[in-house]
Amino acid sequence: DVGVVVRVGDGVAWVHGLSKAGYSEVLEIESPDGPVEAFALNLMEDEIGAVILGDDRKVAAGDRVSLKGTILSVPVGEELLGRVVNPLGQP
């Protein structure tokens, strides 16, 4: 299942063509500068609103998007206590 970014704005990529995506499913956007992860938040009939978890300046209309097959999750443990982490749980 492959989709395409239709437009980008305010940290959200609007994706067309991923009809099998589920809520909070992790997506991988193939930008010219390397992959950028996002997660499906707004599931509509024709489009998905995906929150971009990386640098949104790298994402542009026309970029290919694929499903990673995982749900957004953040790993936890002693090593993360007191640290600042991004939405993917990376310090």
Short mmCIF file of N, CA, C and O in Angstrom, two decimals:
data_model
loop_
_atom_site.label_atom_id
_atom_site.label_comp_id
_atom_site.label_asym_id
_atom_site.label_seq_id
_atom_site.Cartn_x
_atom_site.Cartn_y
_atom_site.Cartn_z
N ASP A 1 0.85 -1.18 0.00
CA ASP A 1 0.00 0.00 0.00
C ASP A 1 0.90 1.24 0.00
O ASP A 1 1.64 1.47 0.95
N VAL A 2 0.82 2.02 -1.06
CA VAL A 2 1.66 3.21 -1.21
C VAL A 2 0.76 4.40 -1.51
O VAL A 2 -0.19 4.31 -2.27
N GLY A 3 1.09 5.54 -0.87
CA GLY A 3 0.35 6.76 -1.10
C GLY A 3 1.28 7.87 -1.53
O GLY A 3 2.48 7.66 -1.71
N VAL A 4 0.72 9.06 -1.65
CA VAL A 4 1.50 10.22 -2.07
C VAL A 4 1.06 11.43 -1.26
O VAL A 4 -0.12 11.58 -0.94
N VAL A 5 2.03 12.27 -0.89
CA VAL A 5 1.73 13.50 -0.18
C VAL A 5 1.06 14.47 -1.14
O VAL A 5 1.58 14.74 -2.23
N VAL A 6 -0.10 14.98 -0.76
CA VAL A 6 -0.85 15.92 -1.59
C VAL A 6 -0.47 17.36 -1.24
O VAL A 6 -0.27 18.19 -2.12
N ARG A 7 -0.37 17.63 0.07
CA ARG A 7 0.02 18.96 0.53
C ARG A 7 0.59 18.84 1.94
O ARG A 7 0.36 17.86 2.63
N VAL A 8 1.33 19.86 2.34
CA VAL A 8 1.96 19.90 3.66
C VAL A 8 1.73 21.27 4.27
O VAL A 8 1.85 22.29 3.59
N GLY A 9 1.41 21.30 5.55
CA GLY A 9 1.25 22.58 6.25
C GLY A 9 1.10 22.38 7.74
O GLY A 9 0.45 21.43 8.19
N ASP A 10 1.74 23.24 8.51
CA ASP A 10 1.65 23.23 9.97
C ASP A 10 2.01 21.88 10.58
O ASP A 10 1.37 21.42 11.53
N GLY A 11 3.01 21.21 10.02
CA GLY A 11 3.47 19.93 10.57
C GLY A 11 2.60 18.74 10.22
O GLY A 11 2.77 17.66 10.77
N VAL A 12 1.67 18.94 9.29
CA VAL A 12 0.78 17.85 8.86
C VAL A 12 0.94 17.61 7.37
O VAL A 12 0.94 18.55 6.58
N ALA A 13 1.11 16.34 7.02
CA ALA A 13 1.15 15.94 5.61
C ALA A 13 -0.19 15.30 5.26
O ALA A 13 -0.64 14.38 5.95
N TRP A 14 -0.82 15.79 4.23
CA TRP A 14 -2.09 15.21 3.76
C TRP A 14 -1.75 14.20 2.68
O TRP A 14 -1.14 14.53 1.67
N VAL A 15 -2.12 12.94 2.93
CA VAL A 15 -1.71 11.82 2.10
C VAL A 15 -2.92 11.20 1.41
O VAL A 15 -3.95 10.95 2.05
N HIS A 16 -2.77 10.92 0.14
CA HIS A 16 -3.82 10.25 -0.65
C HIS A 16 -3.33 8.86 -1.04
O HIS A 16 -2.18 8.69 -1.40
N GLY A 17 -4.21 7.87 -0.94
CA GLY A 17 -3.89 6.55 -1.46
C GLY A 17 -3.56 5.48 -0.44
O GLY A 17 -3.20 4.37 -0.81
N LEU A 18 -3.66 5.76 0.84
CA LEU A 18 -3.38 4.74 1.86
C LEU A 18 -4.69 4.34 2.55
O LEU A 18 -4.92 4.63 3.72
N SER A 19 -5.53 3.63 1.83
CA SER A 19 -6.85 3.30 2.34
C SER A 19 -6.81 2.30 3.49
O SER A 19 -7.77 2.20 4.26
N LYS A 20 -5.72 1.57 3.66
CA LYS A 20 -5.63 0.56 4.72
C LYS A 20 -4.97 1.08 5.99
O LYS A 20 -4.76 0.32 6.92
N ALA A 21 -4.65 2.35 6.05
CA ALA A 21 -3.99 2.91 7.23
C ALA A 21 -4.96 2.94 8.40
O ALA A 21 -6.15 3.18 8.24
N GLY A 22 -4.42 2.70 9.60
CA GLY A 22 -5.22 2.75 10.82
C GLY A 22 -4.83 3.95 11.66
O GLY A 22 -3.78 4.56 11.45
N TYR A 23 -5.67 4.27 12.62
CA TYR A 23 -5.42 5.39 13.51
C TYR A 23 -4.12 5.17 14.28
O TYR A 23 -3.89 4.07 14.80
N SER A 24 -3.27 6.17 14.32
CA SER A 24 -1.96 6.15 15.00
C SER A 24 -0.95 5.22 14.35
O SER A 24 0.07 4.91 14.95
N GLU A 25 -1.21 4.77 13.14
CA GLU A 25 -0.24 3.91 12.46
C GLU A 25 0.93 4.76 11.95
O GLU A 25 0.75 5.88 11.47
N VAL A 26 2.12 4.22 12.07
CA VAL A 26 3.33 4.94 11.67
C VAL A 26 3.49 4.84 10.15
O VAL A 26 3.36 3.76 9.57
N LEU A 27 3.76 5.98 9.52
CA LEU A 27 3.97 6.07 8.08
C LEU A 27 5.41 6.50 7.83
O LEU A 27 6.02 7.20 8.64
N GLU A 28 5.96 6.09 6.69
CA GLU A 28 7.29 6.54 6.30
C GLU A 28 7.18 7.33 5.01
O GLU A 28 6.72 6.81 3.99
N ILE A 29 7.58 8.59 5.07
CA ILE A 29 7.55 9.47 3.90
C ILE A 29 8.93 9.46 3.27
O ILE A 29 9.92 9.73 3.94
N GLU A 30 8.99 9.13 2.00
CA GLU A 30 10.27 9.06 1.27
C GLU A 30 10.55 10.41 0.63
O GLU A 30 10.10 10.70 -0.46
N SER A 31 11.31 11.24 1.36
CA SER A 31 11.66 12.55 0.84
C SER A 31 13.03 12.48 0.16
O SER A 31 13.78 11.53 0.40
N PRO A 32 13.38 13.45 -0.68
CA PRO A 32 14.70 13.46 -1.33
C PRO A 32 15.86 13.52 -0.32
O PRO A 32 16.95 13.07 -0.60
N ASP A 33 15.58 14.05 0.89
CA ASP A 33 16.61 14.16 1.93
C ASP A 33 16.63 12.97 2.87
O ASP A 33 17.29 13.01 3.90
N GLY A 34 15.90 11.91 2.56
CA GLY A 34 15.85 10.73 3.40
C GLY A 34 14.46 10.53 3.99
O GLY A 34 13.60 11.39 3.89
N PRO A 35 14.25 9.38 4.64
CA PRO A 35 12.92 9.07 5.17
C PRO A 35 12.56 9.96 6.36
O PRO A 35 13.40 10.33 7.16
N VAL A 36 11.27 10.29 6.43
CA VAL A 36 10.71 11.07 7.54
C VAL A 36 9.50 10.29 8.03
O VAL A 36 8.66 9.88 7.24
N GLU A 37 9.41 10.09 9.35
CA GLU A 37 8.28 9.36 9.90
C GLU A 37 7.14 10.31 10.27
O GLU A 37 7.34 11.48 10.57
N ALA A 38 5.94 9.75 10.23
CA ALA A 38 4.72 10.48 10.59
C ALA A 38 3.75 9.45 11.16
O ALA A 38 4.00 8.25 11.08
N PHE A 39 2.65 9.92 11.74
CA PHE A 39 1.63 8.97 12.16
C PHE A 39 0.25 9.46 11.74
O PHE A 39 -0.01 10.65 11.70
N ALA A 40 -0.60 8.51 11.39
CA ALA A 40 -1.94 8.80 10.89
C ALA A 40 -2.82 9.30 12.03
O ALA A 40 -2.98 8.62 13.04
N LEU A 41 -3.36 10.49 11.88
CA LEU A 41 -4.21 11.07 12.92
C LEU A 41 -5.63 11.30 12.42
O LEU A 41 -6.58 10.95 13.09
N ASN A 42 -5.76 11.87 11.24
CA ASN A 42 -7.07 12.23 10.71
C ASN A 42 -7.38 11.32 9.52
O ASN A 42 -6.86 11.52 8.43
N LEU A 43 -8.21 10.30 9.75
CA LEU A 43 -8.54 9.35 8.68
C LEU A 43 -9.85 9.77 8.03
O LEU A 43 -10.91 9.73 8.65
N MET A 44 -9.74 10.19 6.77
CA MET A 44 -10.93 10.57 6.02
C MET A 44 -11.10 9.59 4.87
O MET A 44 -10.25 8.72 4.65
N GLU A 45 -12.15 9.74 4.12
CA GLU A 45 -12.44 8.81 3.04
C GLU A 45 -11.38 8.83 1.94
O GLU A 45 -10.96 7.79 1.46
N ASP A 46 -10.92 10.02 1.56
CA ASP A 46 -9.97 10.15 0.46
C ASP A 46 -8.55 10.46 0.90
O ASP A 46 -7.61 10.26 0.14
N GLU A 47 -8.38 10.99 2.11
CA GLU A 47 -7.07 11.46 2.57
C GLU A 47 -6.82 11.07 4.01
O GLU A 47 -7.74 10.75 4.75
N ILE A 48 -5.53 11.13 4.35
CA ILE A 48 -5.10 10.93 5.73
C ILE A 48 -4.34 12.18 6.14
O ILE A 48 -3.45 12.64 5.42
N GLY A 49 -4.64 12.71 7.30
CA GLY A 49 -3.85 13.78 7.88
C GLY A 49 -2.81 13.13 8.78
O GLY A 49 -3.14 12.51 9.78
N ALA A 50 -1.53 13.22 8.41
CA ALA A 50 -0.46 12.56 9.14
C ALA A 50 0.42 13.60 9.83
O ALA A 50 0.94 14.51 9.17
N VAL A 51 0.59 13.47 11.13
CA VAL A 51 1.45 14.38 11.89
C VAL A 51 2.90 13.98 11.63
O VAL A 51 3.29 12.84 11.86
N ILE A 52 3.69 14.93 11.15
CA ILE A 52 5.08 14.67 10.81
C ILE A 52 5.92 14.69 12.09
O ILE A 52 5.87 15.64 12.86
N LEU A 53 6.70 13.63 12.30
CA LEU A 53 7.50 13.51 13.51
C LEU A 53 8.94 13.95 13.32
O LEU A 53 9.71 13.97 14.27
N GLY A 54 9.31 14.29 12.11
CA GLY A 54 10.65 14.77 11.83
C GLY A 54 10.61 16.19 11.33
O GLY A 54 9.69 16.95 11.64
N ASP A 55 11.59 16.55 10.53
CA ASP A 55 11.69 17.89 9.97
C ASP A 55 10.67 18.03 8.83
O ASP A 55 10.85 17.44 7.76
N ASP A 56 9.63 18.82 9.06
CA ASP A 56 8.58 18.95 8.03
C ASP A 56 9.05 19.73 6.81
O ASP A 56 8.40 19.70 5.78
N ARG A 57 10.19 20.41 6.91
CA ARG A 57 10.72 21.13 5.74
C ARG A 57 11.25 20.18 4.68
O ARG A 57 11.43 20.56 3.53
N LYS A 58 11.50 18.94 5.06
CA LYS A 58 12.00 17.93 4.11
C LYS A 58 10.87 17.30 3.29
O LYS A 58 11.10 16.67 2.29
N VAL A 59 9.63 17.45 3.75
CA VAL A 59 8.48 16.81 3.13
C VAL A 59 7.82 17.78 2.15
O VAL A 59 7.59 18.93 2.47
N ALA A 60 7.49 17.27 0.96
CA ALA A 60 6.85 18.09 -0.07
C ALA A 60 5.80 17.28 -0.80
O ALA A 60 5.81 16.04 -0.79
N ALA A 61 4.90 17.98 -1.45
CA ALA A 61 3.88 17.33 -2.27
C ALA A 61 4.57 16.47 -3.32
O ALA A 61 5.57 16.86 -3.91
N GLY A 62 4.04 15.27 -3.52
CA GLY A 62 4.61 14.34 -4.49
C GLY A 62 5.47 13.27 -3.87
O GLY A 62 5.78 12.27 -4.52
N ASP A 63 5.88 13.43 -2.60
CA ASP A 63 6.68 12.41 -1.93
C ASP A 63 5.85 11.15 -1.72
O ASP A 63 4.66 11.22 -1.41
N ARG A 64 6.50 9.99 -1.86
CA ARG A 64 5.82 8.70 -1.66
C ARG A 64 5.72 8.40 -0.17
O ARG A 64 6.59 8.73 0.60
N VAL A 65 4.63 7.72 0.20
CA VAL A 65 4.38 7.38 1.60
C VAL A 65 4.01 5.91 1.67
O VAL A 65 3.23 5.41 0.86
N SER A 66 4.58 5.20 2.66
CA SER A 66 4.24 3.80 2.85
C SER A 66 3.93 3.53 4.32
O SER A 66 4.34 4.27 5.21
N LEU A 67 3.19 2.46 4.56
CA LEU A 67 2.85 2.05 5.92
C LEU A 67 4.00 1.25 6.50
O LEU A 67 4.58 0.41 5.82
N LYS A 68 4.33 1.49 7.76
CA LYS A 68 5.38 0.71 8.42
C LYS A 68 4.81 -0.52 9.11
O LYS A 68 5.55 -1.42 9.49
N GLY A 69 3.50 -0.57 9.29
CA GLY A 69 2.87 -1.73 9.91
C GLY A 69 2.94 -1.74 11.42
O GLY A 69 2.71 -2.78 12.04
N THR A 70 3.24 -0.59 12.03
CA THR A 70 3.29 -0.50 13.48
C THR A 70 2.44 0.68 13.95
O THR A 70 2.18 1.61 13.20
N ILE A 71 2.04 0.62 15.19
CA ILE A 71 1.29 1.70 15.82
C ILE A 71 2.28 2.57 16.58
O ILE A 71 3.26 2.07 17.14
N LEU A 72 2.04 3.86 16.63
CA LEU A 72 2.90 4.78 17.35
C LEU A 72 3.01 4.36 18.81
O LEU A 72 2.01 4.14 19.48
N SER A 73 4.23 4.21 19.28
CA SER A 73 4.46 3.86 20.68
C SER A 73 5.76 4.51 21.14
O SER A 73 6.62 4.84 20.32
N VAL A 74 5.88 4.68 22.43
CA VAL A 74 7.08 5.27 23.01
C VAL A 74 7.64 4.28 24.01
O VAL A 74 6.96 3.90 24.98
N PRO A 75 8.88 3.83 23.80
CA PRO A 75 9.48 2.90 24.76
C PRO A 75 9.80 3.63 26.07
O PRO A 75 10.13 4.81 26.05
N VAL A 76 9.67 2.92 27.17
CA VAL A 76 9.97 3.53 28.46
C VAL A 76 10.91 2.61 29.24
O VAL A 76 11.01 1.43 28.99
N GLY A 77 11.61 3.21 30.18
CA GLY A 77 12.51 2.44 31.03
C GLY A 77 13.34 3.38 31.88
O GLY A 77 13.28 4.60 31.77
N GLU A 78 14.15 2.79 32.74
CA GLU A 78 15.01 3.55 33.66
C GLU A 78 15.91 4.54 32.92
O GLU A 78 16.15 5.64 33.40
N GLU A 79 16.42 4.16 31.75
CA GLU A 79 17.36 5.01 31.03
C GLU A 79 16.73 6.30 30.50
O GLU A 79 17.44 7.23 30.12
N LEU A 80 15.40 6.40 30.49
CA LEU A 80 14.74 7.61 30.02
C LEU A 80 14.31 8.55 31.15
O LEU A 80 13.89 9.68 30.89
N LEU A 81 14.43 8.11 32.38
CA LEU A 81 14.04 8.96 33.51
C LEU A 81 14.84 10.25 33.53
O LEU A 81 16.07 10.24 33.46
N GLY A 82 14.14 11.39 33.57
CA GLY A 82 14.78 12.70 33.63
C GLY A 82 15.31 13.22 32.31
O GLY A 82 15.90 14.30 32.27
N ARG A 83 15.10 12.51 31.22
CA ARG A 83 15.60 12.95 29.92
C ARG A 83 14.47 13.54 29.09
O ARG A 83 13.30 13.22 29.28
N VAL A 84 14.84 14.40 28.15
CA VAL A 84 13.88 14.96 27.21
C VAL A 84 13.89 14.05 25.98
O VAL A 84 14.95 13.72 25.45
N VAL A 85 12.70 13.65 25.53
CA VAL A 85 12.60 12.75 24.39
C VAL A 85 11.66 13.35 23.34
O VAL A 85 10.79 14.15 23.65
N ASN A 86 11.84 12.91 22.09
CA ASN A 86 10.95 13.35 21.01
C ASN A 86 9.72 12.42 21.00
O ASN A 86 9.64 11.49 21.79
N PRO A 87 8.75 12.64 20.10
CA PRO A 87 7.54 11.82 20.08
C PRO A 87 7.79 10.34 19.81
O PRO A 87 6.94 9.51 20.08
N LEU A 88 8.96 9.99 19.31
CA LEU A 88 9.30 8.58 19.07
C LEU A 88 10.03 7.96 20.25
O LEU A 88 10.43 6.81 20.19
N GLY A 89 10.25 8.73 21.31
CA GLY A 89 10.94 8.22 22.47
C GLY A 89 12.45 8.25 22.35
O GLY A 89 13.17 7.64 23.14
N GLN A 90 12.97 9.00 21.40
CA GLN A 90 14.41 9.11 21.20
C GLN A 90 14.94 10.30 22.00
O GLN A 90 14.39 11.39 21.90
N PRO A 91 16.02 10.08 22.83
CA PRO A 91 16.58 11.20 23.61
C PRO A 91 17.15 12.29 22.72
O PRO A 91 17.60 12.02 21.63
#
